[in-house]
CSV table of C-alpha atoms and ligand atoms in Angstrom, one decimal:
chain,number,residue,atom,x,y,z
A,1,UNK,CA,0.5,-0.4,51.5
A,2,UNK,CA,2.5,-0.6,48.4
A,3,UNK,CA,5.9,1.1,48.1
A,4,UNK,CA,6.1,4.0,46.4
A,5,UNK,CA,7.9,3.0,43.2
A,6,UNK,CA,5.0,0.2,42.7
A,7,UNK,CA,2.3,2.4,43.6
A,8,UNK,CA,3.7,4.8,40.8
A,9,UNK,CA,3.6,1.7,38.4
A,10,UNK,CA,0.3,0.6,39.1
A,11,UNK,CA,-0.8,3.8,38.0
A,12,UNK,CA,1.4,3.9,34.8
A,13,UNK,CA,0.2,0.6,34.4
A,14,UNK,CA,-3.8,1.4,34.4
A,15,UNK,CA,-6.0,0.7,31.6
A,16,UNK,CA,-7.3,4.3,30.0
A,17,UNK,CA,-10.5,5.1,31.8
A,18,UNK,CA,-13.5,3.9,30.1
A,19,UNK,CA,-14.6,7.1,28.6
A,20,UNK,CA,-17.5,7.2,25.9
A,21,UNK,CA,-17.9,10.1,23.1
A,22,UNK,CA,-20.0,13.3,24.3
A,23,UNK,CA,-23.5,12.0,24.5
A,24,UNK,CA,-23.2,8.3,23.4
A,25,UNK,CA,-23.4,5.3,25.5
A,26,UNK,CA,-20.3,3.3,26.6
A,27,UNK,CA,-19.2,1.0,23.4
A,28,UNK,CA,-17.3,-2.1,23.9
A,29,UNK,CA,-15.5,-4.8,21.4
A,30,UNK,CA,-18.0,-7.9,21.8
A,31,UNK,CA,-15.9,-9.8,18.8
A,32,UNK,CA,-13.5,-10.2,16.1
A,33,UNK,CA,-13.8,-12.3,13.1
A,34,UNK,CA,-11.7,-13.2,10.2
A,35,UNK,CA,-13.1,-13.3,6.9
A,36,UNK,CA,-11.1,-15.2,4.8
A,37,UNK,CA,-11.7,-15.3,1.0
A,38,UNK,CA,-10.8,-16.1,-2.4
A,39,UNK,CA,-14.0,-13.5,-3.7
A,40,UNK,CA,-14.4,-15.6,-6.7
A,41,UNK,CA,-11.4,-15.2,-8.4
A,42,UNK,CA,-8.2,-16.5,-6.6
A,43,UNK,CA,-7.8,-13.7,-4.4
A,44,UNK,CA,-6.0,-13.9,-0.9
A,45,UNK,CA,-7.8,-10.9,1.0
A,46,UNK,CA,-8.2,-10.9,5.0
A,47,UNK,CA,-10.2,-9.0,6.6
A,48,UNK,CA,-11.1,-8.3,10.1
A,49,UNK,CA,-14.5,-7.6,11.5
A,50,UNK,CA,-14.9,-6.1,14.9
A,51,UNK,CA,-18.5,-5.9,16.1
A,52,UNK,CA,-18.9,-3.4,19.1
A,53,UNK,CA,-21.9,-3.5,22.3
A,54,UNK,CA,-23.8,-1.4,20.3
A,55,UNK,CA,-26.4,-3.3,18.3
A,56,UNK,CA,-25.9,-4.0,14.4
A,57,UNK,CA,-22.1,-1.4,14.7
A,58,UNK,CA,-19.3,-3.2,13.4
A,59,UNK,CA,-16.5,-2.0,11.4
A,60,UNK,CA,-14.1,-4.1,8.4
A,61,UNK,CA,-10.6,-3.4,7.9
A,62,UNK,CA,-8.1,-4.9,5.9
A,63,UNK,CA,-5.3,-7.7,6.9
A,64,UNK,CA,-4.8,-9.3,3.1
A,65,UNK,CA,-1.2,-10.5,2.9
A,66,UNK,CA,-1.1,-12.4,-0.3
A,67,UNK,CA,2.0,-14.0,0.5
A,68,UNK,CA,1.3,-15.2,4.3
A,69,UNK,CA,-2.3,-15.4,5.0
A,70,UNK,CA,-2.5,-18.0,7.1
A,71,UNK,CA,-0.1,-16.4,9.4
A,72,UNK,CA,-1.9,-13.5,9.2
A,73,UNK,CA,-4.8,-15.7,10.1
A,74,UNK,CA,-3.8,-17.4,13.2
A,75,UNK,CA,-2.2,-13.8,14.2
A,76,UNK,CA,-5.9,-12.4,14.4
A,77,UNK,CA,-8.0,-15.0,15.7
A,78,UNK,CA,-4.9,-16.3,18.6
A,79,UNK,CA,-3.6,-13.2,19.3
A,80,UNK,CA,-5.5,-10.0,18.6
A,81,UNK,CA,-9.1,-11.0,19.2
A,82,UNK,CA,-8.2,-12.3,22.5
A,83,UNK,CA,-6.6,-9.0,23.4
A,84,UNK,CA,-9.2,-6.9,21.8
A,85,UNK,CA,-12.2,-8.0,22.9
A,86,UNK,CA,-13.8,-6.3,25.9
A,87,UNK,CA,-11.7,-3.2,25.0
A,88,UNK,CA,-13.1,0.4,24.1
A,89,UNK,CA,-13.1,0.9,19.9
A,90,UNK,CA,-13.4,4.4,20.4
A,91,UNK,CA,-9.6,4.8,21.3
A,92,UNK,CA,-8.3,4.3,18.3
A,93,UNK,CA,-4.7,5.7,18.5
A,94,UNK,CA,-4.5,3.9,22.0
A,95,UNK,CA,-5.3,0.7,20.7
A,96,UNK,CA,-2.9,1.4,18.2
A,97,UNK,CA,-0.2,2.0,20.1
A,98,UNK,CA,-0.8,-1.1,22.3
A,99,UNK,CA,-1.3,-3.2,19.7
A,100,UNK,CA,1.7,-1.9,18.5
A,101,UNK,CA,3.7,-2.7,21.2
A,102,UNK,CA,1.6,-6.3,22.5
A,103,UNK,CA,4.3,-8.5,20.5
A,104,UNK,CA,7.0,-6.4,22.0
A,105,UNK,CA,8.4,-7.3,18.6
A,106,UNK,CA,7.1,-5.2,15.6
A,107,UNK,CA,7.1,-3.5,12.4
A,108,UNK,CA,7.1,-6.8,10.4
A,109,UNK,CA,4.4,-7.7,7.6
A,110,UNK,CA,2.3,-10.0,9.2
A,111,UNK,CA,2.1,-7.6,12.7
A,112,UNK,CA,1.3,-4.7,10.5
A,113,UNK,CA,-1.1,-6.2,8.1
A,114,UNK,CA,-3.1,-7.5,11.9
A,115,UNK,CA,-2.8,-3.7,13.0
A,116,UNK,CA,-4.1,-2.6,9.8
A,117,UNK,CA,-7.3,-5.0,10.1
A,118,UNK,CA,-8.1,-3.7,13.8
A,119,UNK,CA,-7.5,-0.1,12.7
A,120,UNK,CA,-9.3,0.1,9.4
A,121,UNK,CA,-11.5,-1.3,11.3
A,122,UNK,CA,-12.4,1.0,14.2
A,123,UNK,CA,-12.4,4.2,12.1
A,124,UNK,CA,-15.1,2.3,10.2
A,125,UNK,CA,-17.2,1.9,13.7
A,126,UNK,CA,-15.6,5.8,14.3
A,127,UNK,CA,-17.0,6.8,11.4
A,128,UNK,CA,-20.2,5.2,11.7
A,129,UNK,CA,-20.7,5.9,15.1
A,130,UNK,CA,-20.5,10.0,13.9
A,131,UNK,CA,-22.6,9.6,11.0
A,132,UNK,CA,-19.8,10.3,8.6
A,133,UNK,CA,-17.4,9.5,6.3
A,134,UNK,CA,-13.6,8.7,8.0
A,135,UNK,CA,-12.3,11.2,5.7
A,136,UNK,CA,-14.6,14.0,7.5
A,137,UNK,CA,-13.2,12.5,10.6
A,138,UNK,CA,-9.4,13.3,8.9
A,139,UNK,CA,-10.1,16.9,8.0
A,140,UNK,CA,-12.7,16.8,5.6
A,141,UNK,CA,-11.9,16.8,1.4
A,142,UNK,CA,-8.7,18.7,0.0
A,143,UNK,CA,-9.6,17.4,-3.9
A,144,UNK,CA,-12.7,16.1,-4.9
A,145,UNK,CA,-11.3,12.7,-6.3
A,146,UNK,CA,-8.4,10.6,-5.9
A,147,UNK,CA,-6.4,10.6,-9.2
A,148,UNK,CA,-5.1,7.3,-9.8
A,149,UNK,CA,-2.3,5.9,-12.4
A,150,UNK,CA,-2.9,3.2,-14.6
A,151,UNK,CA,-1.3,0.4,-15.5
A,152,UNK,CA,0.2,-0.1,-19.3
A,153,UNK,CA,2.5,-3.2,-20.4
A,154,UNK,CA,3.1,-4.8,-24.2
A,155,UNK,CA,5.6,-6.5,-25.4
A,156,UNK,CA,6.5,-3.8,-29.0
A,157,UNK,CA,7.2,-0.4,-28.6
A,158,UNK,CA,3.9,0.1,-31.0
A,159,UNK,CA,1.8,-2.0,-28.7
A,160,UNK,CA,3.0,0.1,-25.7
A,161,UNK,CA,1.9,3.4,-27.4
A,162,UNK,CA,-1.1,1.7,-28.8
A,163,UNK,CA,-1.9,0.5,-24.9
A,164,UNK,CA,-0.8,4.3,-23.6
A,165,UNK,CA,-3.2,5.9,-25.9
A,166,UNK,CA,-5.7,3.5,-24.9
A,167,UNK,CA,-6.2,4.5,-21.9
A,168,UNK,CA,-5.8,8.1,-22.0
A,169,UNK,CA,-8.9,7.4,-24.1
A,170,UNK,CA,-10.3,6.2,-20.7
A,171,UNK,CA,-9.4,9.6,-19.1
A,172,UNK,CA,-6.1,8.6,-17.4
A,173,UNK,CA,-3.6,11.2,-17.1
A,174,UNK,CA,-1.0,9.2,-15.1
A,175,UNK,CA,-0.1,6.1,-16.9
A,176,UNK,CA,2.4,3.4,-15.5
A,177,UNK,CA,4.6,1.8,-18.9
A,178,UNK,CA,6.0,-1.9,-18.5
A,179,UNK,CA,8.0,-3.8,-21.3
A,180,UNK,CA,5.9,-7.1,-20.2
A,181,UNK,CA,6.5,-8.1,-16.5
A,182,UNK,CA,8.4,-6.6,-14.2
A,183,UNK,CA,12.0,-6.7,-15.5
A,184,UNK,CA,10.7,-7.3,-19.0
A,185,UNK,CA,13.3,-5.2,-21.5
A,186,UNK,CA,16.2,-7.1,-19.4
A,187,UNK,CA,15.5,-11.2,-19.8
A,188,UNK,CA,17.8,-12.9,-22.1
A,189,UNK,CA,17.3,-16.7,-23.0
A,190,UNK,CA,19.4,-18.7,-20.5
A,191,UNK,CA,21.1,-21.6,-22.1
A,192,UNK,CA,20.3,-23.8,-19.4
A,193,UNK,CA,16.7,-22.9,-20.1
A,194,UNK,CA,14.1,-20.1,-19.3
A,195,UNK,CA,15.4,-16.4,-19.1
A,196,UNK,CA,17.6,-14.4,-17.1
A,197,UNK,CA,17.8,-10.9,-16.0
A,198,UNK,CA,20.2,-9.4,-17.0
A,199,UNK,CA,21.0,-5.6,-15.4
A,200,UNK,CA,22.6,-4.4,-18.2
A,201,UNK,CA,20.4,-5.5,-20.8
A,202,UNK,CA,17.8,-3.5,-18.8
A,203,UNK,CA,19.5,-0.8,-18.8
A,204,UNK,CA,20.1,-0.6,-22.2
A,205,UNK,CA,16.3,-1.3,-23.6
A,206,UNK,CA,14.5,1.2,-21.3
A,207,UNK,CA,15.5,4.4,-22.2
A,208,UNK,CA,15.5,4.0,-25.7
A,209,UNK,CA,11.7,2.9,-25.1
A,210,UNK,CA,10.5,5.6,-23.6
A,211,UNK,CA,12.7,7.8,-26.4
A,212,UNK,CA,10.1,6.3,-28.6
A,213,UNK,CA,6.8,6.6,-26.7
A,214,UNK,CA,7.7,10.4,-26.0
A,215,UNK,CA,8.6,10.8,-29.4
A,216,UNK,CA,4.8,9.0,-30.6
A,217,UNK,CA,2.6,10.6,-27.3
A,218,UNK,CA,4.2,13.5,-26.2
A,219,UNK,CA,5.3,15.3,-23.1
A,220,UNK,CA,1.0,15.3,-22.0
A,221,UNK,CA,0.7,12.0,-20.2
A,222,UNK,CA,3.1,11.6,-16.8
A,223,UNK,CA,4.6,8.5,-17.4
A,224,UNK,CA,5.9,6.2,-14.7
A,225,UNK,CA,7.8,2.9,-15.0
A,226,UNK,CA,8.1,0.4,-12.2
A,227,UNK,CA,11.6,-1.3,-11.9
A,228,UNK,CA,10.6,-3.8,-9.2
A,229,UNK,CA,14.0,-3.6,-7.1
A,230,UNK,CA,16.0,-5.1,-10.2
A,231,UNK,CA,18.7,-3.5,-10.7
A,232,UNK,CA,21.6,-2.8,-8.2
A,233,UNK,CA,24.1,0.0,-7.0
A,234,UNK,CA,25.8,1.8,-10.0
A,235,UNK,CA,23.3,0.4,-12.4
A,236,UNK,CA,20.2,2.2,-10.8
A,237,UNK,CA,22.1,5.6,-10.9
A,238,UNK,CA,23.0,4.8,-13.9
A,239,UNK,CA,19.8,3.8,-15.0
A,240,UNK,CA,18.1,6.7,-13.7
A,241,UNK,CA,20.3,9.3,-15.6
A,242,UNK,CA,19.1,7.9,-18.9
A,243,UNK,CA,15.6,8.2,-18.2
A,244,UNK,CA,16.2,11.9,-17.3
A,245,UNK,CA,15.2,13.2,-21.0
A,246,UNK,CA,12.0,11.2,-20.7
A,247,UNK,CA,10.4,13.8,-18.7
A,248,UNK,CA,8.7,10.7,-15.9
A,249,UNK,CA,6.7,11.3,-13.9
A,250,UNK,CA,8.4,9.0,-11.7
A,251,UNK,CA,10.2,5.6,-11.9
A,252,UNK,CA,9.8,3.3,-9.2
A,253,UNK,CA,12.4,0.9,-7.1
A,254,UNK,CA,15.0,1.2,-9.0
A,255,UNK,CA,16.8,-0.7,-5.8
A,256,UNK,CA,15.5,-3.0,-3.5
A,257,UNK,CA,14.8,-1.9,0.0
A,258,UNK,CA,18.3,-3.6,1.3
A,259,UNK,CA,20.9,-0.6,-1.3
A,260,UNK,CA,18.6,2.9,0.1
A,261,UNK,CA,21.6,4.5,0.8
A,262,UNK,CA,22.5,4.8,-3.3
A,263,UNK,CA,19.3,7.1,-3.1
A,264,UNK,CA,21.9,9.9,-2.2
A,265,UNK,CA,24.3,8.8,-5.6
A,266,UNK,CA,20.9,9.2,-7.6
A,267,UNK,CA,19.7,12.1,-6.3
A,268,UNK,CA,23.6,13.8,-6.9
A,269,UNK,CA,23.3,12.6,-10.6
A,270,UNK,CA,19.9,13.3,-11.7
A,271,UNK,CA,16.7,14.6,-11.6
A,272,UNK,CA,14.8,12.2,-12.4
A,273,UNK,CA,12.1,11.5,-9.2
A,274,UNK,CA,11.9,8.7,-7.5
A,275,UNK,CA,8.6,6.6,-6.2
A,276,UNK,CA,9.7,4.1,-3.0
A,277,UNK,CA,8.7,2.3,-0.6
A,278,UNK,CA,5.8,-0.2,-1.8
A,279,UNK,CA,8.0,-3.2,0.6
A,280,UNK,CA,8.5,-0.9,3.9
A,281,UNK,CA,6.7,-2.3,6.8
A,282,UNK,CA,9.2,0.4,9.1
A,283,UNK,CA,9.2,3.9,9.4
A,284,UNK,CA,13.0,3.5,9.8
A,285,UNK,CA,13.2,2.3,6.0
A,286,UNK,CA,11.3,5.8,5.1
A,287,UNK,CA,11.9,8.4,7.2
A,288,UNK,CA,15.6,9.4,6.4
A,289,UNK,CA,14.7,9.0,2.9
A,290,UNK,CA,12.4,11.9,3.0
A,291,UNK,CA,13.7,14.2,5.6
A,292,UNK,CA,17.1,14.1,3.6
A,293,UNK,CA,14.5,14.6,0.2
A,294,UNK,CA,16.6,12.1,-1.5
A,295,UNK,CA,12.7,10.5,-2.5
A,296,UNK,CA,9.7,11.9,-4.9
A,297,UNK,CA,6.9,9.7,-3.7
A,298,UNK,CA,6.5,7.4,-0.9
A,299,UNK,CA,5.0,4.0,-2.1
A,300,UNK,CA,3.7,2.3,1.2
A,301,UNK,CA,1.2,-0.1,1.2
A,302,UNK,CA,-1.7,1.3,3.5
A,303,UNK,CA,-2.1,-2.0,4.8
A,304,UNK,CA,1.6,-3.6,5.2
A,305,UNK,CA,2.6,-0.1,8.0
A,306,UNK,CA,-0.3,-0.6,9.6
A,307,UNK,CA,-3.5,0.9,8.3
A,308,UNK,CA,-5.1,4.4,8.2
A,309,UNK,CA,-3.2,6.0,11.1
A,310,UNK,CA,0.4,5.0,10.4
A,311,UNK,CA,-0.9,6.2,6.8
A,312,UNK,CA,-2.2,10.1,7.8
A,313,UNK,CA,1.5,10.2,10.3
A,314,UNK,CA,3.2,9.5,7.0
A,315,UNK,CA,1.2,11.8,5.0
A,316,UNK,CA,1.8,14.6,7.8
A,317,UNK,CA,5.5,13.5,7.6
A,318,UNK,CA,5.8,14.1,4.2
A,319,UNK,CA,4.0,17.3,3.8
A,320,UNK,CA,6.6,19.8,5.3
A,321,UNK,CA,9.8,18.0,2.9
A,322,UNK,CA,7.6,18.1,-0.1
A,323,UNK,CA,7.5,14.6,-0.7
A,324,UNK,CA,4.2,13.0,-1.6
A,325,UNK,CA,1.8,10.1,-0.7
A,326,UNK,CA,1.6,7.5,-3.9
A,327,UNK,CA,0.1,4.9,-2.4
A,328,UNK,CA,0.7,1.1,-3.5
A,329,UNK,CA,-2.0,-1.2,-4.7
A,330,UNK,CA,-0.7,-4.2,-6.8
A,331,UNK,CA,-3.5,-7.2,-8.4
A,332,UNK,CA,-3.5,-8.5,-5.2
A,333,UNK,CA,-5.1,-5.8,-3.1
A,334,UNK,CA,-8.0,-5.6,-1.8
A,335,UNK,CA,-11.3,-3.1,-1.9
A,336,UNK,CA,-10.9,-2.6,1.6
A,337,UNK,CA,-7.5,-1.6,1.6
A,338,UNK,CA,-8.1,0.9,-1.3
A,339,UNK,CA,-10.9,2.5,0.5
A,340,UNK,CA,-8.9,3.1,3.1
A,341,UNK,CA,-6.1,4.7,1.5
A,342,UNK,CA,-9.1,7.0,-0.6
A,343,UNK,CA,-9.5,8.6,3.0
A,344,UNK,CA,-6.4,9.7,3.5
A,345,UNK,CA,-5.5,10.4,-0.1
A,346,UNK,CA,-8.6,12.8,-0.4
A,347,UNK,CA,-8.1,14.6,2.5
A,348,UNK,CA,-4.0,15.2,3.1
A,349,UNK,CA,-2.1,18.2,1.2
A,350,UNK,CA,0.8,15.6,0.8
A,351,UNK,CA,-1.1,13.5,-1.7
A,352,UNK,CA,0.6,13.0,-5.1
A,353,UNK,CA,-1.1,10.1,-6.7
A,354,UNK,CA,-3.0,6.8,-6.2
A,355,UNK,CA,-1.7,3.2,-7.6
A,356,UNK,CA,-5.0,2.3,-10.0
A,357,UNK,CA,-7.0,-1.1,-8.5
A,358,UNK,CA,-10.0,-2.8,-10.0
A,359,UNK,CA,-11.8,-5.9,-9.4
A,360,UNK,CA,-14.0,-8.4,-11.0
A,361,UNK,CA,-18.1,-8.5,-10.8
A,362,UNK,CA,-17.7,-11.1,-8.5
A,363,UNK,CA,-15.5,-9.3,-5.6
A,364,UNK,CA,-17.7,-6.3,-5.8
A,365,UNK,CA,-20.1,-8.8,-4.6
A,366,UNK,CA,-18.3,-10.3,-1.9
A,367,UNK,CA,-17.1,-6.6,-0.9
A,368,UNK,CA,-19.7,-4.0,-1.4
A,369,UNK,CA,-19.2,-0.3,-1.7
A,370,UNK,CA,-15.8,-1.0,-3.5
A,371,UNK,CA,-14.2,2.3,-4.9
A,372,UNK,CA,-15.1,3.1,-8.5
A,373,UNK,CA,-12.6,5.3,-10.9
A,374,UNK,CA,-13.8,7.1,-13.2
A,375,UNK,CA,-11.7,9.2,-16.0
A,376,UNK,CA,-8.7,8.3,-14.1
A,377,UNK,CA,-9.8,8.9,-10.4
A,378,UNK,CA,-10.9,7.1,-7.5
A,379,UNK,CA,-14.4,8.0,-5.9
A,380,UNK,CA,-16.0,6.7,-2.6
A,381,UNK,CA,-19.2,7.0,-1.9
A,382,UNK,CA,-19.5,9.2,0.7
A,383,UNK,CA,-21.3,6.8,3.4
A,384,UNK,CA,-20.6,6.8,7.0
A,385,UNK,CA,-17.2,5.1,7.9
A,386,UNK,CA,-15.3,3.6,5.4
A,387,UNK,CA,-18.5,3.1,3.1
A,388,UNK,CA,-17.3,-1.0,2.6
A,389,UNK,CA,-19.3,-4.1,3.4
A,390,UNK,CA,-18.0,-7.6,2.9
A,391,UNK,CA,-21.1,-10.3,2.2
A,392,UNK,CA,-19.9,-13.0,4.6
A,393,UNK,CA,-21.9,-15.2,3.0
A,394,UNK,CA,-20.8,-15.0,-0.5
A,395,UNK,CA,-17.3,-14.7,1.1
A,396,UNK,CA,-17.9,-18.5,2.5
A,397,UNK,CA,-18.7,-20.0,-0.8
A,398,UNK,CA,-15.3,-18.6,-2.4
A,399,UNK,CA,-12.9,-19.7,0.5
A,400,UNK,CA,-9.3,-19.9,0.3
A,401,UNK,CA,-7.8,-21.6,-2.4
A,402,UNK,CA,-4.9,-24.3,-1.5
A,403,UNK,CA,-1.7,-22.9,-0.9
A,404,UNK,CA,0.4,-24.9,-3.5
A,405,UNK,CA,3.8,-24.3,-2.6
A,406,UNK,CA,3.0,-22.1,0.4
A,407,UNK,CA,2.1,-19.0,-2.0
A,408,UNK,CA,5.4,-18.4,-2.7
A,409,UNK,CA,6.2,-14.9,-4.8
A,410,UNK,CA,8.0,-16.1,-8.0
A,411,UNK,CA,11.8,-15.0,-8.4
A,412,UNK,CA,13.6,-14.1,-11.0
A,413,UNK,CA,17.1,-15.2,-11.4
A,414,UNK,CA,20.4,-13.9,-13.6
A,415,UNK,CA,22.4,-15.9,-15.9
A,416,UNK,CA,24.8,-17.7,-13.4
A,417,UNK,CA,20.9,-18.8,-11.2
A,418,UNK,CA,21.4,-16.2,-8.5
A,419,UNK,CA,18.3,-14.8,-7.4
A,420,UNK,CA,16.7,-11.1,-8.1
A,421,UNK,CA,15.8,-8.9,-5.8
A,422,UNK,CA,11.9,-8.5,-6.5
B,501,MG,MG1,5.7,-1.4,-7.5
């Protein structure tokens, strides 16, 4: 007989009991794939397939980490899948947790982006399984479409307004205003060659920008302007009073995820609101900031903290602190991942707004069922699950392209060569 203290453990110990949904048979995890593709046009999306014991049910989630994939990669297929298969899909938050907590280490990018595959995943078999869409499964439709923000950049202060009115022409009313790339305003030719950043520069260009584009468009768009972690301390408190008579609808990263704490300097000196959060991989990086309200908008990538239900936890979070979802996309997303955050975005109270995302003929081949916006918001289309496919054979014939110098993200740097925070 075993003594008591292990007896106790082998019970704490025990798989959750095999338990099906009313009326439906047992379902089991039979396999999980990785499909790995460039989609036609240099792309760098991952996604996960899990196929269940039920014949022709399988779900897709996403796992794209533009940056790491084949990390990502090798996580799935010599980690996960061998954990995962012969579990039960149905318990999603279970699985979730475990798989959470199976690298005893956690809360990075690559361990998130594998969680967020697997969990995209079974709320698409979740979803499918019930006949409906995940967002029925959430709570069912607060809005009726997900308004998005697009994205604006030219290099004159005529070409900006030119590009703004453009596409409130398309229906936008939320439009995102970049001098150029990120950082663009604050580059100075370097001596030694190229540009530098230069914080003060920056500083000095933006407001006076967005002086003008109010003074041509008006107070009717909400503008936003991404500053891409570039500037530091002082200068982003600074920074943010000036925009203050710009009316914004929000600026985003003014700091990089390693200086949160100025949040609290900003927030005593303006009221301009703040977006953050499109680098967090751990709920420790956004928590404080919203339950101390010194944030506007939290930025996460659906993806990168883990999929849909670190997403809806957020959302809840956010809801009683009036802080709101906005959340990220970025050129280098995928369908998948924007689908998934349409189902949480269309059914949570806390939404505020959706980054814009849009692909090429060719990827809405590879992935099918992709989100479409029109006038400015996203639309789904209202199909069991997640309402996504990905053509896995079409996906073969664009795989991969070579990694170069390992996919590196490309830095800026200041005058004296030391790197920018991106
Ligand atoms: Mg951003």
């Amino acid at each position: 007989m075993l003594p008591r203290r292990e007896l106790l453990k082998s019970l704490w110990a025990a798989p959750l009991l095999a338990q099906s949904a009313k009326g439906l048979p047992p379902l089991t995890i039979k396999d999980v794939k990785v499909i790995a593709t460039s989609a036609g046009r240099g792309y760098r999306w991952i996604f996960i397939k899990i196929i269940t014991s039920e014949p022709g049910l399988y779900g897709i989630g996403s796992a794209s980490n533009n940056f790491q994939p084949h990390a990502v990669i090798a996580a799935i297929e010599k980690h996960l899948a061998p954990w995962l298969i012969g579990k039960n899909p149905e318990q999603i938050e279970d699985l979730w947790q475990s798989g959470h907590l199976r690298t005893y280490w956690r809360n990075g990018p690559v361990n998130n982006n594998v969680l967020s595959g697997m969990d995209m995943a079974l709320w698409d078999i979740k979803g499918k399984r019930a006949g409906m869409p995940v967002y029925e499964l959430l709570g069912g439709k607060v809005r009726n479409a997900v308004p998005c923000y697009d994205h604006i950049a030219g290099r004159t202060k005529e070409q900006i307004v030119e590009n703004i009115q453009k596409s409130q022409a398309l229906g936008y009313r939320h439009i995102r205003v970049q001098m150029g790339a990120y950082g663009g305003g604050g580059f100075i030719p370097n001596p030694a060659g190229g540009q530098a950043f230069d914080e003060d520069v920056y500083v000095d260009t933006i407001p006076p920008l967005f002086e003008y584009v109010r003074s041509k468009v008006g107070n009717t768009p909400k503008l936003c302007h991404d500053v891409h972690s570039h500037l530091s301390g002082i200068n982003a408190v600074e920074f943010s009073r000036r925009m203050q008579p710009y009316q914004m609808f929000f600026i985003e990263d003014v700091l990089s995820p390693e200086q949160l704490p100025w949040y609290k300097q900003i927030r005593q000196t303006s009221t301009t609101p703040q977006a953050v959060g499109e680098l967090f991989t751990h709920p420790f990086e956004y928590l404080p900031l919203i339950s101390d309200r010194l944030i506007d908008f939290v930025r996460c990538r659906v993806s990168s903290i883990g999929g849909i239900t670190p997403a809806k936890k957020l959302a809840a979070f956010c809801e009683p602190y009036g802080v709101r979802t906005a959340f990220q996309e970025g050129g280098d997303n995928d369908p998948v991942n924007q689908i998934a955050a349409y189902h949480v975005d269309i059914s949570h109270p806390a939404f505020g707004i959706q980054e814009e995302n849009h692909f090429p003929d060719v990827a809405k081949e590879v992935v099918t069922g992709a989100g479409e916006i029109r006038q400015g918001s996203l639309y789904g289309n209202d199909k069991p699950g997640l309402g996504i496919d990905v053509n896995e054979a079409l996906a073969a014939k664009y795989p991969l392209q070579p990694a170069g110098k390992g996919y590196e993200y490309p830095l800026d740097r200041a005058m004296d060569g030391t790197v920018v925070k991106p």
